[in-house]
Structures are given as C-alpha cells and as structure tokens.
XYZ file of C-alpha atoms in Angstrom:
590
model
C -9.616 -14.813 -41.821
C -13.134 -13.443 -41.578
C -12.566 -11.396 -38.405
C -9.548 -9.681 -40.004
C -11.733 -8.628 -42.937
C -14.307 -7.291 -40.496
C -11.697 -5.214 -38.657
C -10.315 -3.818 -41.900
C -13.801 -2.921 -43.031
C -14.425 -1.229 -39.647
C -11.274 0.833 -40.084
C -12.325 1.891 -43.559
C -15.903 2.957 -42.869
C -15.243 4.117 -39.288
C -18.928 3.849 -38.229
C -19.445 0.448 -36.579
C -19.382 0.459 -32.773
C -18.261 -3.132 -32.708
C -15.283 -2.515 -34.993
C -14.266 0.540 -32.990
C -14.483 -1.357 -29.709
C -12.402 -4.201 -31.132
C -9.731 -1.827 -32.361
C -9.705 0.102 -29.087
C -9.410 -3.076 -26.981
C -6.654 -4.401 -29.244
C -4.721 -1.130 -29.065
C -5.180 -0.819 -25.297
C -4.116 -4.437 -24.739
C -1.036 -3.955 -26.903
C -0.037 -0.810 -24.998
C -0.590 -2.504 -21.625
C 1.457 -5.559 -22.540
C 4.251 -3.490 -24.087
C 4.459 -1.448 -20.895
C 4.401 -4.634 -18.817
C 7.090 -6.166 -21.054
C 9.344 -3.117 -20.697
C 8.785 -2.970 -16.947
C 9.584 -6.666 -16.531
C 12.683 -6.201 -18.703
C 13.921 -3.318 -16.565
C 13.173 -5.166 -13.340
C 14.867 -8.314 -14.605
C 17.931 -6.399 -15.828
C 18.162 -4.481 -12.527
C 17.834 -7.744 -10.634
C 20.627 -9.327 -12.672
C 22.879 -6.295 -12.188
C 22.250 -6.388 -8.433
C 23.030 -10.112 -8.435
C 26.234 -9.352 -10.367
C 27.220 -6.842 -7.652
C 26.575 -9.459 -4.984
C 28.648 -12.077 -6.867
C 31.486 -9.576 -7.288
C 31.406 -8.763 -3.564
C 31.383 -12.463 -2.670
C 34.386 -13.069 -4.929
C 36.222 -10.163 -3.306
C 35.532 -11.653 0.110
C 37.021 -14.983 -0.965
C 40.124 -13.293 -2.400
C 40.598 -11.255 0.767
C 40.276 -14.371 2.935
C 42.855 -16.279 0.894
C 45.316 -13.382 0.938
C 44.791 -13.075 4.703
C 45.580 -16.764 5.136
C 48.823 -16.380 3.196
C 49.750 -13.274 5.152
C 49.189 -15.186 8.396
C 51.498 -17.919 7.159
C 54.170 -15.308 6.455
C 53.600 -13.772 9.878
C 53.908 -17.181 11.554
C 57.179 -17.838 9.721
C 58.615 -14.486 10.829
C 57.699 -15.090 14.466
C 59.235 -18.554 14.393
C 62.520 -17.143 13.046
C 62.572 -14.483 15.751
C 62.222 -17.155 18.407
C 64.915 -19.485 17.035
C 67.959 -19.207 19.429
C 70.456 -20.719 16.928
C 69.352 -18.244 14.253
C 69.624 -15.328 16.674
C 73.092 -16.484 17.839
C 74.271 -16.805 14.233
C 72.902 -13.359 13.390
C 74.514 -11.780 16.490
C 77.920 -13.243 15.554
C 77.564 -11.878 11.989
C 77.002 -8.331 13.156
C 79.973 -8.343 15.531
C 83.228 -6.853 14.305
C 86.463 -8.763 13.764
C 84.977 -11.740 11.911
C 86.983 -13.200 9.101
C 85.364 -13.919 5.729
C 85.317 -17.642 6.496
C 83.656 -17.048 9.885
C 80.985 -14.826 8.290
C 80.227 -17.489 5.699
C 79.976 -20.141 8.429
C 77.548 -18.119 10.530
C 75.568 -17.139 7.397
C 75.196 -20.818 6.412
C 73.943 -21.703 9.910
C 71.409 -18.823 9.800
C 70.325 -19.858 6.312
C 69.789 -23.434 7.440
C 67.609 -22.278 10.335
C 65.518 -20.178 7.940
C 64.977 -23.190 5.680
C 63.943 -25.334 8.620
C 61.331 -22.750 9.679
C 60.029 -22.002 6.174
C 56.324 -22.919 6.206
C 55.456 -22.272 2.560
C 56.636 -23.902 -0.611
C 59.923 -22.503 -1.834
C 58.550 -21.873 -5.334
C 56.014 -19.517 -3.785
C 58.156 -17.910 -1.091
C 61.516 -16.127 -1.223
C 63.071 -15.117 2.099
C 65.966 -12.730 2.660
C 67.553 -11.111 5.723
C 68.941 -7.544 5.697
C 70.909 -6.174 8.667
C 70.515 -2.467 9.303
C 73.754 -0.579 8.590
C 75.583 -3.649 7.299
C 74.864 -4.242 3.632
C 77.380 -7.041 3.570
C 75.413 -9.007 6.156
C 72.728 -10.455 3.872
C 71.234 -13.918 4.151
C 68.939 -15.366 1.512
C 67.237 -18.668 1.081
C 66.172 -18.482 -2.540
C 67.833 -15.962 -4.819
C 65.373 -15.611 -7.723
C 65.035 -11.867 -7.970
C 67.461 -9.331 -9.372
C 70.056 -7.486 -7.336
C 68.448 -4.268 -8.367
C 65.257 -5.463 -6.640
C 66.992 -5.469 -3.239
C 69.016 -2.353 -3.918
C 65.737 -0.506 -4.470
C 64.395 -1.972 -1.215
C 67.489 -0.890 0.777
C 67.516 2.624 -0.679
C 63.814 3.502 -0.722
C 61.888 1.284 1.659
C 64.102 -0.282 4.302
C 64.120 2.931 6.378
C 60.289 2.854 6.521
C 60.389 -0.707 7.878
C 63.067 0.139 10.473
C 60.999 3.148 11.597
C 58.223 0.843 12.869
C 59.897 -2.257 14.397
C 57.625 -5.243 14.814
C 54.998 -4.087 12.257
C 54.642 -5.909 8.971
C 54.670 -3.613 5.932
C 54.186 -4.353 2.248
C 56.720 -3.234 -0.368
C 55.910 -3.170 -4.095
C 59.106 -2.753 -6.139
C 59.022 -0.797 -9.366
C 58.675 -2.779 -12.588
C 58.237 -6.013 -10.632
C 55.046 -8.018 -10.219
C 55.749 -8.989 -6.606
C 54.695 -8.157 -3.059
C 57.329 -8.045 -0.341
C 56.190 -8.571 3.255
C 58.810 -6.912 5.434
C 59.267 -6.576 9.206
C 62.077 -5.081 11.336
C 63.103 -7.228 14.325
C 65.733 -6.569 17.057
C 68.972 -8.605 17.117
C 69.183 -9.738 20.732
C 71.942 -11.862 22.247
C 72.586 -12.348 25.938
C 69.944 -9.703 26.743
C 71.737 -7.159 24.605
C 70.236 -5.353 21.613
C 72.890 -5.474 18.887
C 70.778 -3.665 16.246
C 67.935 -4.561 13.867
C 67.507 -6.898 10.957
C 64.790 -6.868 8.287
C 63.231 -10.187 7.346
C 61.580 -10.099 3.920
C 59.223 -12.631 2.329
C 58.456 -12.234 -1.365
C 54.987 -13.061 -2.596
C 55.397 -13.537 -6.343
C 52.999 -12.683 -9.152
C 52.192 -16.299 -9.988
C 50.785 -16.876 -6.513
C 48.655 -13.715 -6.640
C 47.323 -14.575 -10.096
C 46.576 -18.116 -8.943
C 44.473 -16.817 -6.025
C 42.573 -14.454 -8.354
C 41.878 -17.138 -10.975
C 40.701 -19.659 -8.374
C 37.740 -17.389 -7.682
C 36.718 -16.703 -11.305
C 33.923 -19.100 -12.386
C 34.330 -18.353 -16.120
C 35.640 -15.800 -18.615
C 32.683 -13.477 -17.933
C 34.233 -12.480 -14.601
C 37.739 -11.018 -14.369
C 39.897 -9.478 -11.630
C 42.848 -7.079 -11.439
C 45.275 -6.399 -8.572
C 46.756 -2.864 -8.540
C 48.444 -0.225 -6.381
C 47.384 3.283 -5.413
C 48.612 4.726 -8.725
C 46.508 2.261 -10.679
C 49.424 0.174 -11.949
C 48.184 -3.401 -12.401
C 50.311 -5.916 -10.468
C 48.380 -9.016 -11.436
C 45.402 -9.847 -13.651
C 43.356 -12.876 -14.591
C 43.303 -12.266 -18.345
C 45.578 -10.983 -21.059
C 42.587 -8.882 -22.106
C 43.917 -6.155 -19.804
C 47.552 -6.201 -21.009
C 49.018 -2.729 -21.265
C 46.112 -1.156 -19.358
C 45.898 0.397 -15.904
C 43.084 0.600 -13.370
C 42.472 4.163 -14.601
C 41.960 2.861 -18.158
C 39.511 0.269 -16.848
C 37.623 2.848 -14.773
C 37.934 0.831 -11.546
C 40.467 2.901 -9.629
C 38.119 4.252 -6.942
C 36.736 1.883 -4.246
C 33.025 1.140 -4.661
C 30.794 -0.443 -7.261
C 29.151 0.571 -10.516
C 28.987 0.080 -14.270
C 31.689 1.366 -16.582
C 32.589 1.184 -20.233
C 36.185 0.874 -21.436
C 38.084 -0.436 -24.422
C 37.319 -4.033 -23.458
C 33.528 -3.578 -23.176
C 30.936 -2.762 -20.535
C 31.366 -4.192 -17.027
C 29.854 -4.169 -13.587
C 32.667 -3.792 -11.094
C 33.411 -3.724 -7.393
C 36.701 -2.328 -6.124
C 38.020 -2.758 -2.576
C 41.185 -1.759 -0.737
C 42.683 -4.813 1.027
C 44.615 -3.819 4.132
C 46.174 -7.272 4.405
C 48.332 -6.489 1.353
C 47.929 -2.685 1.161
C 46.704 -3.045 -2.408
C 43.485 -2.720 -4.403
C 41.516 -5.547 -6.001
C 38.673 -5.067 -8.491
C 36.329 -7.832 -9.659
C 34.450 -7.180 -12.918
C 31.572 -8.972 -14.660
C 30.921 -8.621 -18.364
C 27.550 -6.912 -18.949
C 26.986 -8.911 -22.121
C 26.765 -12.068 -20.038
C 24.063 -10.465 -17.893
C 22.032 -9.438 -20.943
C 22.468 -12.851 -22.555
C 21.276 -14.488 -19.357
C 18.049 -12.493 -19.520
C 17.271 -12.808 -23.223
C 15.704 -16.257 -22.998
C 13.490 -15.090 -20.145
C 12.487 -11.901 -21.927
C 11.766 -13.857 -25.109
C 9.452 -16.116 -23.120
C 7.714 -13.095 -21.631
C 7.297 -11.595 -25.082
C 5.730 -14.781 -26.458
C 3.360 -14.960 -23.496
C 2.407 -11.306 -23.985
C 1.661 -11.836 -27.688
C -0.439 -14.895 -26.863
C -2.391 -12.957 -24.265
C -3.010 -10.098 -26.739
C -4.453 -12.580 -29.233
C -6.617 -14.221 -26.552
C -7.808 -10.804 -25.347
C -8.783 -9.828 -28.881
C -10.724 -13.063 -29.405
C -12.513 -12.561 -26.081
C -13.262 -8.956 -27.048
C -14.712 -10.202 -30.330
C -17.222 -12.346 -28.461
C -17.986 -9.631 -25.886
C -18.617 -6.929 -28.479
C -20.879 -9.285 -30.379
C -22.834 -9.861 -27.184
C -22.982 -6.101 -26.470
C -23.987 -5.224 -30.026
C -26.996 -7.542 -30.047
C -29.197 -5.605 -27.552
C -28.259 -2.315 -29.252
C -29.635 -3.607 -32.544
C -32.727 -4.898 -30.775
C -33.220 -1.525 -29.094
C -32.998 0.191 -32.483
C -35.635 -2.136 -33.874
C -37.991 -1.538 -30.935
C -37.687 2.250 -31.226
C -38.602 1.998 -34.869
C -41.764 0.055 -34.000
C -43.169 1.960 -31.012
C -42.274 5.593 -31.674
C -43.998 7.969 -34.023
C -42.291 9.740 -36.878
C -43.267 13.269 -35.849
C -40.470 15.625 -36.949
C -38.581 17.557 -34.301
C -35.058 18.946 -33.916
C -32.960 15.814 -33.344
C -29.945 15.192 -31.159
C -26.801 15.058 -33.328
C -24.626 11.961 -32.845
C -21.779 11.548 -35.330
C -19.628 8.577 -36.177
C -21.971 5.719 -35.298
C -24.959 4.492 -37.280
C -26.303 2.552 -34.274
C -26.176 5.527 -31.928
C -27.749 7.761 -34.533
C -30.761 5.443 -34.605
C -30.931 5.409 -30.809
C -30.672 9.206 -30.737
C -33.619 9.521 -33.143
C -35.737 7.399 -30.846
C -34.647 9.363 -27.755
C -35.540 12.631 -29.479
C -39.060 11.443 -30.182
C -39.413 10.059 -26.660
C -38.267 13.357 -25.138
C -40.819 15.235 -27.199
C -43.592 13.062 -25.797
C -42.218 13.367 -22.269
C -42.184 17.152 -22.460
C -45.877 17.145 -23.309
C -46.686 14.664 -20.549
C -44.719 16.660 -17.963
C -46.570 19.870 -18.810
C -49.958 18.131 -18.702
C -49.444 16.056 -15.582
C -47.277 18.188 -13.302
C -50.151 20.293 -12.003
C -52.379 17.225 -11.562
C -49.717 15.413 -9.545
C -49.193 18.374 -7.214
C -52.931 18.700 -6.642
C -53.279 14.967 -6.099
C -50.473 14.978 -3.533
C -52.013 17.853 -1.588
C -55.441 16.215 -1.713
C -54.039 12.926 -0.369
C -52.293 14.717 2.519
C -55.483 16.584 3.424
C -57.531 13.386 3.173
C -55.155 11.559 5.517
C -55.309 14.404 7.994
C -59.133 14.511 7.891
C -59.234 10.731 8.538
C -57.600 11.311 11.912
C -60.014 13.924 13.314
C -63.394 12.053 13.457
C -61.850 9.109 15.261
C -60.604 11.327 18.079
C -63.745 13.533 18.266
C -66.132 10.617 18.669
C -64.081 9.101 21.470
C -63.913 12.428 23.302
C -67.659 13.058 22.988
C -68.282 9.663 24.530
C -66.093 10.688 27.455
C -67.983 13.996 27.960
C -71.319 12.199 27.763
C -70.224 9.694 30.370
C -68.968 12.407 32.742
C -72.300 14.301 32.467
C -74.169 11.082 33.103
C -72.074 10.514 36.199
C -72.542 14.134 37.352
C -68.835 14.751 36.993
C -69.423 18.203 35.594
C -65.990 19.590 36.445
C -64.228 16.866 34.527
C -66.718 17.193 31.673
C -66.022 20.929 31.506
C -62.253 20.443 31.424
C -62.569 17.867 28.702
C -64.956 20.057 26.729
C -62.599 23.057 26.907
C -59.652 20.938 25.822
C -61.685 19.437 22.990
C -62.798 22.863 21.807
C -59.210 24.120 21.684
C -58.165 21.067 19.732
C -61.015 21.406 17.241
C -60.154 25.056 16.637
C -56.516 24.056 16.134
C -57.291 21.277 13.674
C -60.225 22.844 11.814
C -60.410 26.612 11.824
C -56.682 27.274 12.050
C -55.622 24.445 9.767
C -52.188 24.767 8.140
C -49.991 22.138 6.521
C -47.066 22.920 8.862
C -47.185 24.296 12.403
C -44.537 25.124 15.029
C -43.592 22.226 17.270
C -44.753 24.108 20.379
C -48.354 24.292 19.047
C -48.405 20.585 18.251
C -47.044 19.787 21.730
C -49.760 21.977 23.286
C -52.453 19.928 21.506
C -50.796 16.688 22.599
C -50.957 17.908 26.199
C -54.667 18.759 25.725
C -55.293 15.298 24.339
C -53.398 13.557 27.166
C -55.203 15.704 29.750
C -58.505 14.450 28.369
C -57.337 10.842 28.489
C -55.897 11.104 32.000
C -59.238 12.433 33.271
C -61.090 9.726 31.381
C -58.955 6.901 32.836
C -58.729 8.368 36.371
C -54.995 8.975 36.041
C -54.296 5.230 35.812
C -51.064 5.810 33.885
C -48.137 8.218 33.966
C -47.341 10.783 31.216
C -44.144 12.650 30.288
C -43.887 15.289 27.549
C -40.393 16.686 26.945
C -39.162 19.101 24.260
C -35.499 20.089 23.911
C -34.830 23.801 24.229
C -34.468 25.600 20.929
C -36.881 23.390 18.956
C -40.089 25.281 19.823
C -40.334 27.261 16.591
C -39.285 24.557 14.134
C -42.096 23.524 11.777
C -43.614 20.040 11.640
C -46.640 18.626 9.741
C -49.911 19.439 11.493
C -51.397 16.575 13.595
C -48.480 14.213 12.848
C -47.918 13.190 16.495
C -51.506 12.815 17.810
C -52.330 9.519 15.980
C -49.241 7.923 17.512
C -50.090 9.181 21.008
C -53.670 8.009 20.553
C -52.486 4.503 19.633
C -50.134 4.462 22.636
C -53.085 5.314 24.962
C -55.698 3.076 23.423
C -53.592 0.006 22.646
C -50.748 0.534 25.088
C -50.895 1.992 28.601
C -54.656 1.538 29.099
C -54.273 -2.216 28.684
C -52.032 -2.418 31.717
C -53.801 -2.798 35.072
C -51.269 -0.490 36.715
C -47.887 1.149 36.124
C -48.631 2.422 32.645
C -46.079 4.894 31.298
C -46.281 7.036 28.171
C -43.659 9.555 27.060
C -43.366 12.015 24.159
C -39.978 13.634 23.443
C -38.514 15.893 20.779
C -34.714 16.180 20.480
C -32.230 17.508 17.951
C -30.282 14.962 15.892
C -27.661 15.425 13.178
C -29.338 18.078 11.034
C -32.819 16.836 11.895
C -35.467 16.587 14.621
C -36.312 13.230 16.215
C -39.761 12.815 17.852
C -40.262 9.657 19.943
C -43.516 8.237 21.329
C -42.946 5.470 23.919
C -45.333 3.275 25.924
C -44.809 0.227 28.081
C -47.894 -1.531 26.844
C -48.260 -5.031 25.366
C -46.124 -4.220 22.300
C -46.317 -5.743 18.811
C -44.683 -8.550 16.870
C -42.726 -7.918 13.684
C -45.632 -9.193 11.600
C -48.063 -6.849 13.346
C -45.719 -3.893 12.781
C -45.433 -4.731 9.065
C -49.235 -4.975 8.706
C -49.759 -1.744 10.644
C -47.381 0.222 8.408
C -48.061 -1.310 5.007
C -51.145 -3.540 5.238
C -54.801 -2.914 4.404
C -57.642 -1.918 6.710
C -58.552 -5.484 7.741
C -56.058 -5.732 10.630
C -55.807 -7.403 13.983
C -58.174 -5.621 16.373
C -55.429 -5.431 18.989
C -53.538 -2.707 17.121
C -54.386 0.518 15.314
C -53.157 0.129 11.766
C -54.932 3.162 10.332
C -53.116 5.698 12.537
C -49.637 4.309 11.945
C -50.242 3.780 8.242
C -51.627 7.279 7.729
C -48.696 8.944 9.543
C -46.213 6.789 7.627
C -47.789 7.678 4.268
C -47.855 11.395 5.137
C -44.165 11.353 6.004
C -43.291 9.582 2.739
C -45.432 11.935 0.664
C -43.994 15.021 2.337
C -40.308 14.103 2.645
C -39.678 10.896 0.720
C -38.926 7.248 1.576
C -35.909 7.978 3.860
C -38.266 9.692 6.324
C -40.663 6.776 6.863
C -41.442 6.256 10.551
C -39.480 3.704 12.598
C -41.229 1.258 14.953
C -39.391 -0.740 17.606
C -41.397 -3.066 19.858
C -40.911 -5.973 22.237
C -44.094 -8.010 22.852
C -45.312 -7.710 26.489
C -42.763 -4.982 27.223
C -42.849 -1.783 25.165
C -43.379 0.029 21.845
C -41.235 2.923 20.615
C -42.151 4.935 17.488
C -39.713 7.488 16.054
C -40.331 10.230 13.497
C -37.361 11.969 11.867
C -38.008 15.435 10.387
C -35.687 17.834 8.569
C -35.119 20.985 10.606
C -37.332 23.692 9.101
C -37.788 27.082 10.700
C -41.038 29.079 10.566
C -39.504 31.575 8.162
C -38.345 28.887 5.769
C-alpha cells in the first residue's frame, strides 16, 4: 500500500514531520492498547478467580447443609430410641445378672426389633449398633456390615470418650476405614433407676459422603475432598486424588487461595465442619478459569488491533491536514523575507522546521532594528499623550471658575470672590508650576477640596459634600489631576441638576493590594449606552453628559497601568452614578 511505502521512506530519511508524527502516534497507540489489554486481562482473571472463590464457598455451604440434615436425622433416631419404653425395658433386662443365654437372645431380639422400627434412614446408608458400658457381651446390632475389628477399635480407643460426656453426640473416625460413626452415651433407666449407660452408634458410610460431595460438583473442573485433622482423605469426588493426602494437595489449612500440586493448579477453599468434626475442601481447576477468559481476551485483542489501525488512518488524515499550513508558511516566508545573511537558528532533523527557522531568523533581525528605532519614539509619544490629556482638563475648569469670580464681583460678593480666587490660585500653582506626573494622594485630595469649596460657594451650598480618605493612604502616589475631572462631572451633570438634596462623595480606601477611589453623586445618572459613549466614543456626545472628562481619565489610566485598570462606571438613571478608579499601591519612595 502507498501509505506503508510513505512510512518506510519516513523511517529511512528521518526528516519528514508527517512521517515522524505518524510513527509516534502509531507507537503511542500500540503502547496504550497493549497496556489496556494487559490491564483488562488482569482484571478479568482476578474477577474470574474471585468468582471461583465464591462458587467454592457456595458449594461448601451446600455440603455443610446436607451433612447437617443427615446429622439431624441421626439425632432424631437416637432420641426416638431413648424414648421407646419397650427398647429401654429390653435393654434393662439384658444388663441384669442371672439371665440365661436364651433369655439374653430374646431380649436382644426385642431391642433389635425396636431399633428397626425407629430407624429413619435407609438401611443401606445407616448401620446402627448398641454397646453397653462394662458388658461387651451385651451388643445389639441392626446391620452387621463392618468388621469386628472396627468395633473393637471403638471399644478400646473411643468408647470411653463418649461415656465421659453423656448425652453429647461425638464423631468417631476408625483407622483404615472410610466411615463416620456418630456416637452418643445414654443412661439405661428402668423403674426410675439408672442401671448404667449404653452407647448408640450410627455409621455414616463412605458412599453416602461421596454422594453428597458429588451432588454439588457441576463438572470435572470442580472437585472436593473430605479429610481429618491429620490430612488423611476420607472421601473424594475423583480418583485423581488417589493415594494423596490433604497435605499433598496443599489444602490442609482452613481458608482460601491458589495452590499447585501434582494434579495441577487449583483455587481452593477449606472449611472445618463442626457437624461432622471433619474438614472439607472444594477446589476449582485454574485451567478452566483461564479457558473461560480466552475467548473474551481474544475479542478484546481483536478490538484493540482494529482500533490501532483506525487510529493510524485517522492520524494519517490529521497529519496531512497539519502539514499543509506548514508548507504554506514556508512558501510565504520565502516570498516576503529578504535574503540578508545573519547567524541562523539551528534546527536539526526536520526540513520543514529548518525552513521556518530561516524565516524566523530574518524576521528577528528586522524586529531588532525596529525595536531600537521605535522604542524611544513610543516612550516619548506616550508621555506626550499623557501630558496632552492632562492639559485638556485645566482650561475647562479655569474658564468656569473665572466666570464664577466675575459674577461674584458683579454682585458685590467680594468675600466669596476672594475665597474663590485664593482657591483657584492654589489649584493653578498645583497644576502648572508644581506639575509632576505622580503626586501623593493627600495633595490631590487637598485640590479636590479647593475645587468643591469653589463650587459650593458658587451654588450657594445647594448640595452636600463628603470627602473621606482611609488612614495610611496619604503618602501613596496617584496620577496628578486624575480625580478632578470626575468630581467636575459629578457637580456639573449630577448634583447641580437636582433642585434639592444633592449629595456628592469622594472616598479613597485600601483594597487587595491596590487603592480604590470612588466618586459618587445622586444626580440623574446615565444609561448603559451613554456610559459606553462617554468612555469610548468621540467628541460629538449627548450634551447631558461630559464625555471628554471620563474618556480622558480612562485613557490616562490605560496608558499608565494597562487595560485592567480602566475606570468602572455604575449608574442607575434618575438615581445615582458611581465611578471607581483602581490604582496599584505605590509609595512616594518607589
């Protein structure tokens, strides 16, 4: 295929960005999907093992329930025998002295008949026998299918343990026999007299145990063994474990896990069953778990391979789309840039980036020249614009104040004219002869008070004024004459347009790392459109607002501190206008 040839060529020459990107995406995708495949495999295998543990535990529960049911049947049979008066009479006559052989046989037959009548389980699954303590000759059996040595072992080694705890059912496991013997010692009572004890034994044979185990095995992948404390296997579900013990299988200790033995690798769960005083272990072949997951993992692998191929094809289209503007950029650099020699940037391994680097080198050379030539001009232009904006403010205020002085003289209000003239002179000295770009806040506030004093006299104190400065801000520097245009607007277009109750306030407070100056008036306010025109429009504005003052202050703030420090105007028509200036805290020594 053509794309394969392209990739091989990219590997050989090692210079094409597109080929490198394709190879990188392919490699990255392969690594990602391999990792995902391995992770899914581990998760799936762990999930199957956990499910195997749960199945083993469920099987153990079923086995325990069935053994408990059989034990209860044995227990019920023993209680019925104990409550049978004919059986107890026959047994009491047997243990008495002076009986002839014929009389003993007669009483033994009667006792045996009563046992048969009370036998609840099938005779092929249950063997019952009666042993009288201290009288070996007094023995009654219902089914004699075990060896004499079986009962001799019981009488010599275990019968004393049963007699030591009358009324409690114990379990006896004879040597070299695959049986369980449920045994209980009961008193021989006749006419309210205790004539001794007898042991009633019920044999649970291997066939019955094996049958219960096999009933709970769904298939050959799950097996079970029944063993004693020494690990000797009493019953098993498969000949696979012939000649082995629980120690050989690695399932002797209660609990669960994974082990490996001569028969393979298994998950197992071992439990001690008190109902029979024995251990049972259920095992599941690990190969069945792995086989169960192979089809799923194969499907995942096929999906992963398909996704890798689709990712590579998508990457082919994407890299083609990315490569197109790079080539176009190279062409444009070749057209618009000069060929003046200079020390180039060194970019290795990519022909496209080398071309781009050549163009950047030439562009940087031109930029260095432009920066050196224009930096000084831009600084001078910025300073000139700030000074021009500041000068635009002064004539507007001076002319208005001179009109006020002229009117006071005409009205023979010489005292007021003198106060206004003194305030005006101080302000002119502040703004003209002592001009600086930045002044302490306290000096600017002093000039604001002079200005407001002039206006209060002019308008016969028809409005109320508040000037408040937070302690500690007096010596921080602010741009000269940055507040007066805002106060002037608030007087001219705000409080003086109210017939009464005008209120104007100026405050300076400390914010988070900055100073916030607020000018507030309760005049007629402005709409959003009027605010936008006042801040950013041209000189042809609505006569009801002062656009020049707001625009000039806004431009000064942007020129001095940048766009984030543009002034903020909040206004509600017919209610109020609030203008806020945010300034970085700058001390006089800074």
